[in-house]
Tab-separated table of N, CA and C in Angstrom:
chain	number	residue	atom	x	y	z
Q	216	MET	N	0.842	-1.192	0.000
Q	216	MET	CA	0.000	0.000	0.000
Q	216	MET	C	0.883	1.251	0.000
Q	217	THR	N	0.236	2.399	-0.221
Q	217	THR	CA	0.985	3.650	-0.273
Q	217	THR	C	0.433	4.618	0.758
Q	218	THR	N	1.335	5.313	1.441
Q	218	THR	CA	0.895	6.350	2.363
Q	218	THR	C	1.700	7.612	2.100
Q	219	THR	N	1.161	8.736	2.530
Q	219	THR	CA	1.893	9.989	2.450
Q	219	THR	C	2.077	10.543	3.852
Q	220	LEU	N	3.333	10.683	4.252
Q	220	LEU	CA	3.638	11.256	5.568
Q	220	LEU	C	3.843	12.760	5.422
Q	221	GLN	N	3.337	13.504	6.395
Q	221	GLN	CA	3.586	14.952	6.454
Q	221	GLN	C	4.772	15.135	7.398
Q	222	VAL	N	5.863	15.648	6.872
Q	222	VAL	CA	7.094	15.728	7.658
Q	222	VAL	C	7.561	17.182	7.783
Q	223	GLN	N	7.811	17.600	9.021
Q	223	GLN	CA	8.265	18.965	9.292
Q	223	GLN	C	9.787	19.050	9.297
Q	224	GLY	N	10.330	20.075	8.676
Q	224	GLY	CA	11.744	20.378	8.872
Q	224	GLY	C	12.705	19.867	7.817
Q	225	MET	N	12.172	19.262	6.761
Q	225	MET	CA	13.083	18.834	5.685
Q	225	MET	C	13.376	20.060	4.809
Q	226	THR	N	14.633	20.475	4.790
Q	226	THR	CA	14.948	21.737	4.110
Q	226	THR	C	15.789	21.583	2.854
Q	227	CYS	N	16.563	20.516	2.770
Q	227	CYS	CA	17.534	20.454	1.663
Q	227	CYS	C	17.728	19.025	1.199
Q	228	ASN	N	18.593	18.876	0.219
Q	228	ASN	CA	18.811	17.540	-0.335
Q	228	ASN	C	19.451	16.564	0.645
Q	229	HIS	N	20.172	17.108	1.643
Q	229	HIS	CA	20.703	16.210	2.668
Q	229	HIS	C	19.551	15.598	3.467
Q	230	CYS	N	18.563	16.423	3.752
Q	230	CYS	CA	17.393	15.947	4.500
Q	230	CYS	C	16.649	14.891	3.689
Q	231	LYS	N	16.505	15.188	2.415
Q	231	LYS	CA	15.824	14.273	1.504
Q	231	LYS	C	16.504	12.908	1.515
Q	232	MET	N	17.823	12.947	1.447
Q	232	MET	CA	18.627	11.729	1.443
Q	232	MET	C	18.515	10.981	2.779
Q	233	ALA	N	18.576	11.715	3.869
Q	233	ALA	CA	18.528	11.087	5.193
Q	233	ALA	C	17.198	10.371	5.400
Q	234	VAL	N	16.114	11.032	5.013
Q	234	VAL	CA	14.783	10.437	5.190
Q	234	VAL	C	14.600	9.259	4.233
Q	235	THR	N	15.015	9.446	3.003
Q	235	THR	CA	14.885	8.364	2.014
Q	235	THR	C	15.656	7.125	2.465
Q	236	ASN	N	16.895	7.318	2.872
Q	236	ASN	CA	17.716	6.172	3.280
Q	236	ASN	C	17.147	5.486	4.514
Q	237	ALA	N	16.693	6.271	5.483
Q	237	ALA	CA	16.159	5.687	6.715
Q	237	ALA	C	14.953	4.805	6.409
Q	238	LEU	N	14.111	5.259	5.498
Q	238	LEU	CA	12.923	4.465	5.159
Q	238	LEU	C	13.286	3.252	4.311
Q	239	GLN	N	14.192	3.445	3.382
Q	239	GLN	CA	14.526	2.324	2.495
Q	239	GLN	C	15.255	1.203	3.230
Q	240	GLU	N	15.837	1.532	4.366
Q	240	GLU	CA	16.500	0.486	5.152
Q	240	GLU	C	15.503	-0.458	5.827
Q	241	LEU	N	14.258	-0.027	5.932
Q	241	LEU	CA	13.254	-0.876	6.592
Q	241	LEU	C	12.808	-1.993	5.651
Q	242	GLU	N	12.719	-3.188	6.211
Q	242	GLU	CA	12.204	-4.293	5.412
Q	242	GLU	C	10.735	-4.032	5.109
Q	243	GLY	N	10.336	-4.239	3.879
Q	243	GLY	CA	8.948	-4.040	3.507
Q	243	GLY	C	8.701	-2.702	2.820
Q	244	VAL	N	9.709	-1.836	2.819
Q	244	VAL	CA	9.561	-0.555	2.115
Q	244	VAL	C	10.030	-0.731	0.674
Q	245	ASN	N	9.133	-0.445	-0.255
Q	245	ASN	CA	9.447	-0.663	-1.666
Q	245	ASN	C	9.934	0.593	-2.376
Q	246	ARG	N	9.309	1.717	-2.061
Q	246	ARG	CA	9.620	2.936	-2.812
Q	246	ARG	C	9.384	4.139	-1.911
Q	247	VAL	N	10.273	5.111	-1.985
Q	247	VAL	CA	10.164	6.327	-1.174
Q	247	VAL	C	10.338	7.526	-2.096
Q	248	GLU	N	9.464	8.500	-1.943
Q	248	GLU	CA	9.632	9.734	-2.720
Q	248	GLU	C	9.406	10.934	-1.806
Q	249	VAL	N	10.452	11.715	-1.642
Q	249	VAL	CA	10.372	12.900	-0.787
Q	249	VAL	C	10.073	14.124	-1.651
Q	250	HIS	N	9.086	14.903	-1.223
Q	250	HIS	CA	8.776	16.174	-1.886
Q	250	HIS	C	9.121	17.293	-0.922
Q	251	LEU	N	10.303	17.837	-1.091
Q	251	LEU	CA	10.794	18.868	-0.160
Q	251	LEU	C	9.860	20.070	-0.095
Q	252	GLU	N	9.447	20.543	-1.270
Q	252	GLU	CA	8.660	21.782	-1.334
Q	252	GLU	C	7.309	21.617	-0.630
Q	253	LYS	N	6.763	20.393	-0.651
Q	253	LYS	CA	5.474	20.159	0.007
Q	253	LYS	C	5.643	19.639	1.434
Q	254	GLY	N	6.848	19.181	1.766
Q	254	GLY	CA	7.056	18.593	3.086
Q	254	GLY	C	6.345	17.258	3.241
Q	255	THR	N	6.335	16.496	2.166
Q	255	THR	CA	5.656	15.199	2.224
Q	255	THR	C	6.594	14.084	1.752
Q	256	VAL	N	6.268	12.888	2.216
Q	256	VAL	CA	7.023	11.711	1.805
Q	256	VAL	C	6.034	10.618	1.412
Q	257	ASP	N	6.071	10.223	0.170
Q	257	ASP	CA	5.241	9.111	-0.289
Q	257	ASP	C	6.016	7.824	-0.072
Q	258	VAL	N	5.358	6.858	0.558
Q	258	VAL	CA	6.019	5.575	0.811
Q	258	VAL	C	5.138	4.448	0.315
Q	259	ASP	N	5.705	3.629	-0.510
Q	259	ASP	CA	5.023	2.435	-0.969
Q	259	ASP	C	5.602	1.273	-0.177
Q	260	PHE	N	4.756	0.547	0.555
Q	260	PHE	CA	5.286	-0.470	1.455
Q	260	PHE	C	4.359	-1.677	1.569
Q	261	ASP	N	4.929	-2.753	2.064
Q	261	ASP	CA	4.193	-3.999	2.272
Q	261	ASP	C	3.702	-4.004	3.720
Q	262	GLU	N	2.414	-3.820	3.887
Q	262	GLU	CA	1.861	-3.651	5.243
Q	262	GLU	C	1.889	-4.939	6.068
Q	263	THR	N	2.256	-6.056	5.448
Q	263	THR	CA	2.431	-7.282	6.236
Q	263	THR	C	3.830	-7.325	6.867
Q	264	LYS	N	4.715	-6.423	6.413
Q	264	LYS	CA	6.097	-6.440	6.913
Q	264	LYS	C	6.462	-5.232	7.765
Q	265	VAL	N	5.795	-4.116	7.514
Q	265	VAL	CA	6.155	-2.889	8.233
Q	265	VAL	C	4.890	-2.052	8.427
Q	266	SER	N	4.823	-1.355	9.567
Q	266	SER	CA	3.630	-0.557	9.870
Q	266	SER	C	3.887	0.921	9.622
Q	267	ILE	N	2.827	1.678	9.513
Q	267	ILE	CA	2.965	3.133	9.362
Q	267	ILE	C	3.679	3.704	10.589
Q	268	ALA	N	3.399	3.138	11.771
Q	268	ALA	CA	4.080	3.609	12.989
Q	268	ALA	C	5.591	3.440	12.865
Q	269	GLN	N	6.015	2.355	12.271
Q	269	GLN	CA	7.460	2.136	12.078
Q	269	GLN	C	8.047	3.102	11.053
Q	270	LEU	N	7.275	3.413	10.036
Q	270	LEU	CA	7.740	4.395	9.041
Q	270	LEU	C	7.947	5.744	9.728
Q	271	LYS	N	6.956	6.138	10.515
Q	271	LYS	CA	7.048	7.428	11.220
Q	271	LYS	C	8.242	7.459	12.156
Q	272	GLU	N	8.426	6.361	12.866
Q	272	GLU	CA	9.531	6.285	13.820
Q	272	GLU	C	10.881	6.462	13.110
Q	273	ALA	N	11.014	5.829	11.950
Q	273	ALA	CA	12.277	5.919	11.209
Q	273	ALA	C	12.567	7.365	10.800
Q	274	VAL	N	11.516	8.083	10.423
Q	274	VAL	CA	11.694	9.492	10.025
Q	274	VAL	C	12.012	10.345	11.256
Q	275	GLU	N	11.307	10.088	12.333
Q	275	GLU	CA	11.529	10.860	13.562
Q	275	GLU	C	12.941	10.652	14.112
Q	276	GLU	N	13.444	9.447	13.944
Q	276	GLU	CA	14.812	9.169	14.406
Q	276	GLU	C	15.856	10.005	13.664
Q	277	GLN	N	15.479	10.480	12.490
Q	277	GLN	CA	16.390	11.361	11.735
Q	277	GLN	C	16.263	12.816	12.189
Q	278	GLY	N	15.357	13.057	13.126
Q	278	GLY	CA	15.256	14.404	13.680
Q	278	GLY	C	14.135	15.261	13.111
Q	279	TYR	N	13.167	14.623	12.458
Q	279	TYR	CA	12.051	15.375	11.872
Q	279	TYR	C	10.762	15.015	12.587
Q	280	ASP	N	9.845	15.960	12.622
Q	280	ASP	CA	8.539	15.689	13.204
Q	280	ASP	C	7.586	15.219	12.123
Q	281	VAL	N	6.856	14.154	12.440
Q	281	VAL	CA	5.860	13.633	11.512
Q	281	VAL	C	4.481	13.899	12.107
Q	282	GLU	N	3.601	14.455	11.303
Q	282	GLU	CA	2.262	14.783	11.809
Q	282	GLU	C	1.390	13.536	11.908
L	35	MET	N	45.635	32.307	10.683
L	35	MET	CA	44.731	33.447	10.647
L	35	MET	C	43.285	32.962	10.618
L	36	THR	N	42.372	33.904	10.811
L	36	THR	CA	40.955	33.541	10.837
L	36	THR	C	40.206	34.341	9.784
L	37	THR	N	39.294	33.676	9.094
L	37	THR	CA	38.439	34.383	8.144
L	37	THR	C	36.998	33.971	8.380
L	38	THR	N	36.088	34.808	7.926
L	38	THR	CA	34.667	34.458	7.989
L	38	THR	C	34.120	34.434	6.572
L	39	LEU	N	33.641	33.268	6.166
L	39	LEU	CA	33.033	33.137	4.840
L	39	LEU	C	31.534	33.366	4.949
L	40	GLN	N	30.977	34.065	3.971
L	40	GLN	CA	29.523	34.229	3.874
L	40	GLN	C	29.023	33.145	2.930
L	41	VAL	N	28.206	32.247	3.441
L	41	VAL	CA	27.796	31.091	2.645
L	41	VAL	C	26.274	31.057	2.490
L	42	GLN	N	25.841	30.928	1.244
L	42	GLN	CA	24.411	30.880	0.929
L	42	GLN	C	23.896	29.449	0.925
L	43	GLY	N	22.749	29.221	1.529
L	43	GLY	CA	22.044	27.961	1.320
L	43	GLY	C	22.243	26.892	2.381
L	44	MET	N	22.950	27.235	3.460
L	44	MET	CA	23.082	26.236	4.535
L	44	MET	C	21.810	26.304	5.378
L	45	THR	N	21.059	25.212	5.388
L	45	THR	CA	19.746	25.270	6.040
L	45	THR	C	19.617	24.409	7.292
L	46	CYS	N	20.422	23.383	7.397
L	46	CYS	CA	20.174	22.432	8.485
L	46	CYS	C	21.480	21.851	9.011
L	47	ASN	N	21.357	20.996	9.991
L	47	ASN	CA	22.563	20.413	10.576
L	47	ASN	C	23.338	19.518	9.620
L	48	HIS	N	22.647	18.961	8.615
L	48	HIS	CA	23.383	18.194	7.615
L	48	HIS	C	24.308	19.111	6.832
L	49	CYS	N	23.788	20.285	6.523
L	49	CYS	CA	24.597	21.268	5.780
L	49	CYS	C	25.800	21.684	6.621
L	50	LYS	N	25.531	21.930	7.876
L	50	LYS	CA	26.589	22.324	8.805
L	50	LYS	C	27.704	21.282	8.822
L	51	MET	N	27.289	20.034	8.886
L	51	MET	CA	28.237	18.925	8.917
L	51	MET	C	29.002	18.819	7.599
L	52	ALA	N	28.301	18.952	6.500
L	52	ALA	CA	28.940	18.813	5.181
L	52	ALA	C	30.008	19.886	4.995
L	53	VAL	N	29.685	21.111	5.375
L	53	VAL	CA	30.627	22.221	5.220
L	53	VAL	C	31.798	22.062	6.196
L	54	THR	N	31.478	21.724	7.419
L	54	THR	CA	32.525	21.541	8.431
L	54	THR	C	33.505	20.451	7.997
L	55	ASN	N	32.973	19.322	7.584
L	55	ASN	CA	33.845	18.213	7.194
L	55	ASN	C	34.692	18.551	5.977
L	56	ALA	N	34.098	19.201	4.996
L	56	ALA	CA	34.834	19.544	3.780
L	56	ALA	C	36.015	20.456	4.110
L	57	LEU	N	35.799	21.401	5.015
L	57	LEU	CA	36.888	22.313	5.377
L	57	LEU	C	37.933	21.620	6.241
L	58	GLN	N	37.468	20.814	7.166
L	58	GLN	CA	38.425	20.167	8.070
L	58	GLN	C	39.313	19.151	7.365
L	59	GLU	N	38.856	18.676	6.214
L	59	GLU	CA	39.691	17.743	5.447
L	59	GLU	C	40.891	18.429	4.806
L	60	LEU	N	40.841	19.749	4.679
L	60	LEU	CA	41.947	20.475	4.057
L	60	LEU	C	43.118	20.593	5.018
L	61	GLU	N	44.317	20.331	4.498
L	61	GLU	CA	45.503	20.513	5.312
L	61	GLU	C	45.659	21.996	5.622
L	62	GLY	N	45.934	22.316	6.848
L	62	GLY	CA	46.130	23.710	7.225
L	62	GLY	C	44.914	24.334	7.881
L	63	VAL	N	43.789	23.611	7.861
L	63	VAL	CA	42.585	24.122	8.535
L	63	VAL	C	42.592	23.622	9.979
L	64	ASN	N	42.565	24.566	10.899
L	64	ASN	CA	42.654	24.208	12.313
L	64	ASN	C	41.291	24.101	13.003
L	65	ARG	N	40.398	25.026	12.648
L	65	ARG	CA	39.124	25.082	13.364
L	65	ARG	C	38.058	25.647	12.438
L	66	VAL	N	36.868	25.054	12.510
L	66	VAL	CA	35.744	25.505	11.674
L	66	VAL	C	34.535	25.681	12.564
L	67	GLU	N	33.861	26.806	12.402
L	67	GLU	CA	32.616	26.993	13.145
L	67	GLU	C	31.545	27.552	12.208
L	68	VAL	N	30.495	26.761	12.020
L	68	VAL	CA	29.398	27.176	11.138
L	68	VAL	C	28.294	27.806	11.978
L	69	HIS	N	27.839	28.981	11.541
L	69	HIS	CA	26.693	29.642	12.178
L	69	HIS	C	25.540	29.621	11.181
L	70	LEU	N	24.684	28.636	11.336
L	70	LEU	CA	23.585	28.458	10.387
L	70	LEU	C	22.697	29.686	10.297
L	71	GLU	N	22.343	30.221	11.453
L	71	GLU	CA	21.371	31.333	11.480
L	71	GLU	C	21.913	32.593	10.801
L	72	LYS	N	23.245	32.747	10.840
L	72	LYS	CA	23.844	33.917	10.198
L	72	LYS	C	24.339	33.620	8.785
L	73	GLY	N	24.431	32.327	8.454
L	73	GLY	CA	24.963	31.967	7.137
L	73	GLY	C	26.445	32.268	7.018
L	74	THR	N	27.161	32.060	8.109
L	74	THR	CA	28.599	32.332	8.087
L	74	THR	C	29.385	31.125	8.575
L	75	VAL	N	30.645	31.094	8.143
L	75	VAL	CA	31.552	30.035	8.583
L	75	VAL	C	32.872	30.678	9.002
L	76	ASP	N	33.220	30.534	10.251
L	76	ASP	CA	34.505	31.018	10.738
L	76	ASP	C	35.536	29.911	10.548
L	77	VAL	N	36.643	30.261	9.950
L	77	VAL	CA	37.693	29.261	9.722
L	77	VAL	C	39.026	29.803	10.239
L	78	ASP	N	39.629	29.023	11.092
L	78	ASP	CA	40.974	29.338	11.564
L	78	ASP	C	41.934	28.436	10.788
L	79	PHE	N	42.873	29.051	10.075
L	79	PHE	CA	43.718	28.240	9.199
L	79	PHE	C	45.136	28.799	9.117
L	80	ASP	N	46.014	27.941	8.641
L	80	ASP	CA	47.425	28.294	8.458
L	80	ASP	C	47.594	28.754	7.008
L	81	GLU	N	47.790	30.048	6.834
L	81	GLU	CA	47.817	30.608	5.471
L	81	GLU	C	49.058	30.210	4.679
L	82	THR	N	50.004	29.532	5.330
L	82	THR	CA	51.146	29.012	4.565
L	82	THR	C	50.806	27.658	3.929
L	83	LYS	N	49.680	27.073	4.377
L	83	LYS	CA	49.316	25.739	3.873
L	83	LYS	C	48.073	25.735	2.992
L	84	VAL	N	47.183	26.685	3.224
L	84	VAL	CA	45.925	26.685	2.478
L	84	VAL	C	45.486	28.135	2.272
L	85	SER	N	44.859	28.384	1.110
L	85	SER	CA	44.442	29.757	0.781
L	85	SER	C	42.940	29.923	0.998
L	86	ILE	N	42.528	31.182	1.092
L	86	ILE	CA	41.091	31.445	1.205
L	86	ILE	C	40.358	30.923	-0.034
L	87	ALA	N	41.009	31.026	-1.193
L	87	ALA	CA	40.392	30.503	-2.422
L	87	ALA	C	40.116	29.006	-2.301
L	88	GLN	N	41.042	28.303	-1.663
L	88	GLN	CA	40.828	26.850	-1.484
L	88	GLN	C	39.712	26.564	-0.482
L	89	LEU	N	39.616	27.408	0.537
L	89	LEU	CA	38.517	27.250	1.501
L	89	LEU	C	37.175	27.435	0.786
L	90	LYS	N	37.097	28.491	-0.012
L	90	LYS	CA	35.844	28.765	-0.742
L	90	LYS	C	35.499	27.617	-1.680
L	91	GLU	N	36.527	27.125	-2.361
L	91	GLU	CA	36.305	26.040	-3.321
L	91	GLU	C	35.731	24.795	-2.617
L	92	ALA	N	36.270	24.504	-1.440
L	92	ALA	CA	35.806	23.321	-0.699
L	92	ALA	C	34.329	23.455	-0.321
L	93	VAL	N	33.935	24.673	0.033
L	93	VAL	CA	32.524	24.897	0.399
L	93	VAL	C	31.642	24.829	-0.848
L	94	GLU	N	32.113	25.427	-1.920
L	94	GLU	CA	31.331	25.428	-3.168
L	94	GLU	C	31.144	24.015	-3.710
L	95	GLU	N	32.151	23.183	-3.522
L	95	GLU	CA	32.043	21.788	-3.980
L	95	GLU	C	30.924	21.039	-3.251
L	96	GLN	N	30.544	21.523	-2.091
L	96	GLN	CA	29.429	20.910	-1.358
L	96	GLN	C	28.081	21.446	-1.828
L	97	GLY	N	28.123	22.374	-2.774
L	97	GLY	CA	26.875	22.853	-3.361
L	97	GLY	C	26.372	24.179	-2.812
L	98	TYR	N	27.241	24.930	-2.149
L	98	TYR	CA	26.833	26.225	-1.590
L	98	TYR	C	27.566	27.360	-2.288
L	99	ASP	N	26.917	28.504	-2.342
L	99	ASP	CA	27.564	29.684	-2.912
L	99	ASP	C	28.263	30.468	-1.817
L	100	VAL	N	29.485	30.862	-2.102
L	100	VAL	CA	30.251	31.672	-1.158
L	100	VAL	C	30.392	33.069	-1.753
L	101	GLU	N	30.076	34.066	-0.965
L	101	GLU	CA	30.157	35.457	-1.480
L	101	GLU	C	31.597	35.920	-1.563
């Protein structure tokens, strides 16, 4: 399934990379697309392997707030 | 000697780290302090080993404009 996370504080390509890598490291995450200008992250994932709560946690661990 | 570079586009701690590391890798650079809120970088360096032009180049290679 696909979800869109609202993420606060992503300002530059380093942020984009940090969030993308953190999510892609999770088992069950298939595709990640960060939209800096909108402050959103689209994640395509296998919900039998990873939960939305885990996706949020991975982003928060990088220092960003997820709504 | 010490110089202060005016750097455009540093937005977050990743940027701070990227600029700091790039400068510290140069021989002759003793101390680097990035002030994100002011967009400045203080560099203490040995002018017999490295030039201000080289300092600027190292920052620009990270994708930032130096005035």
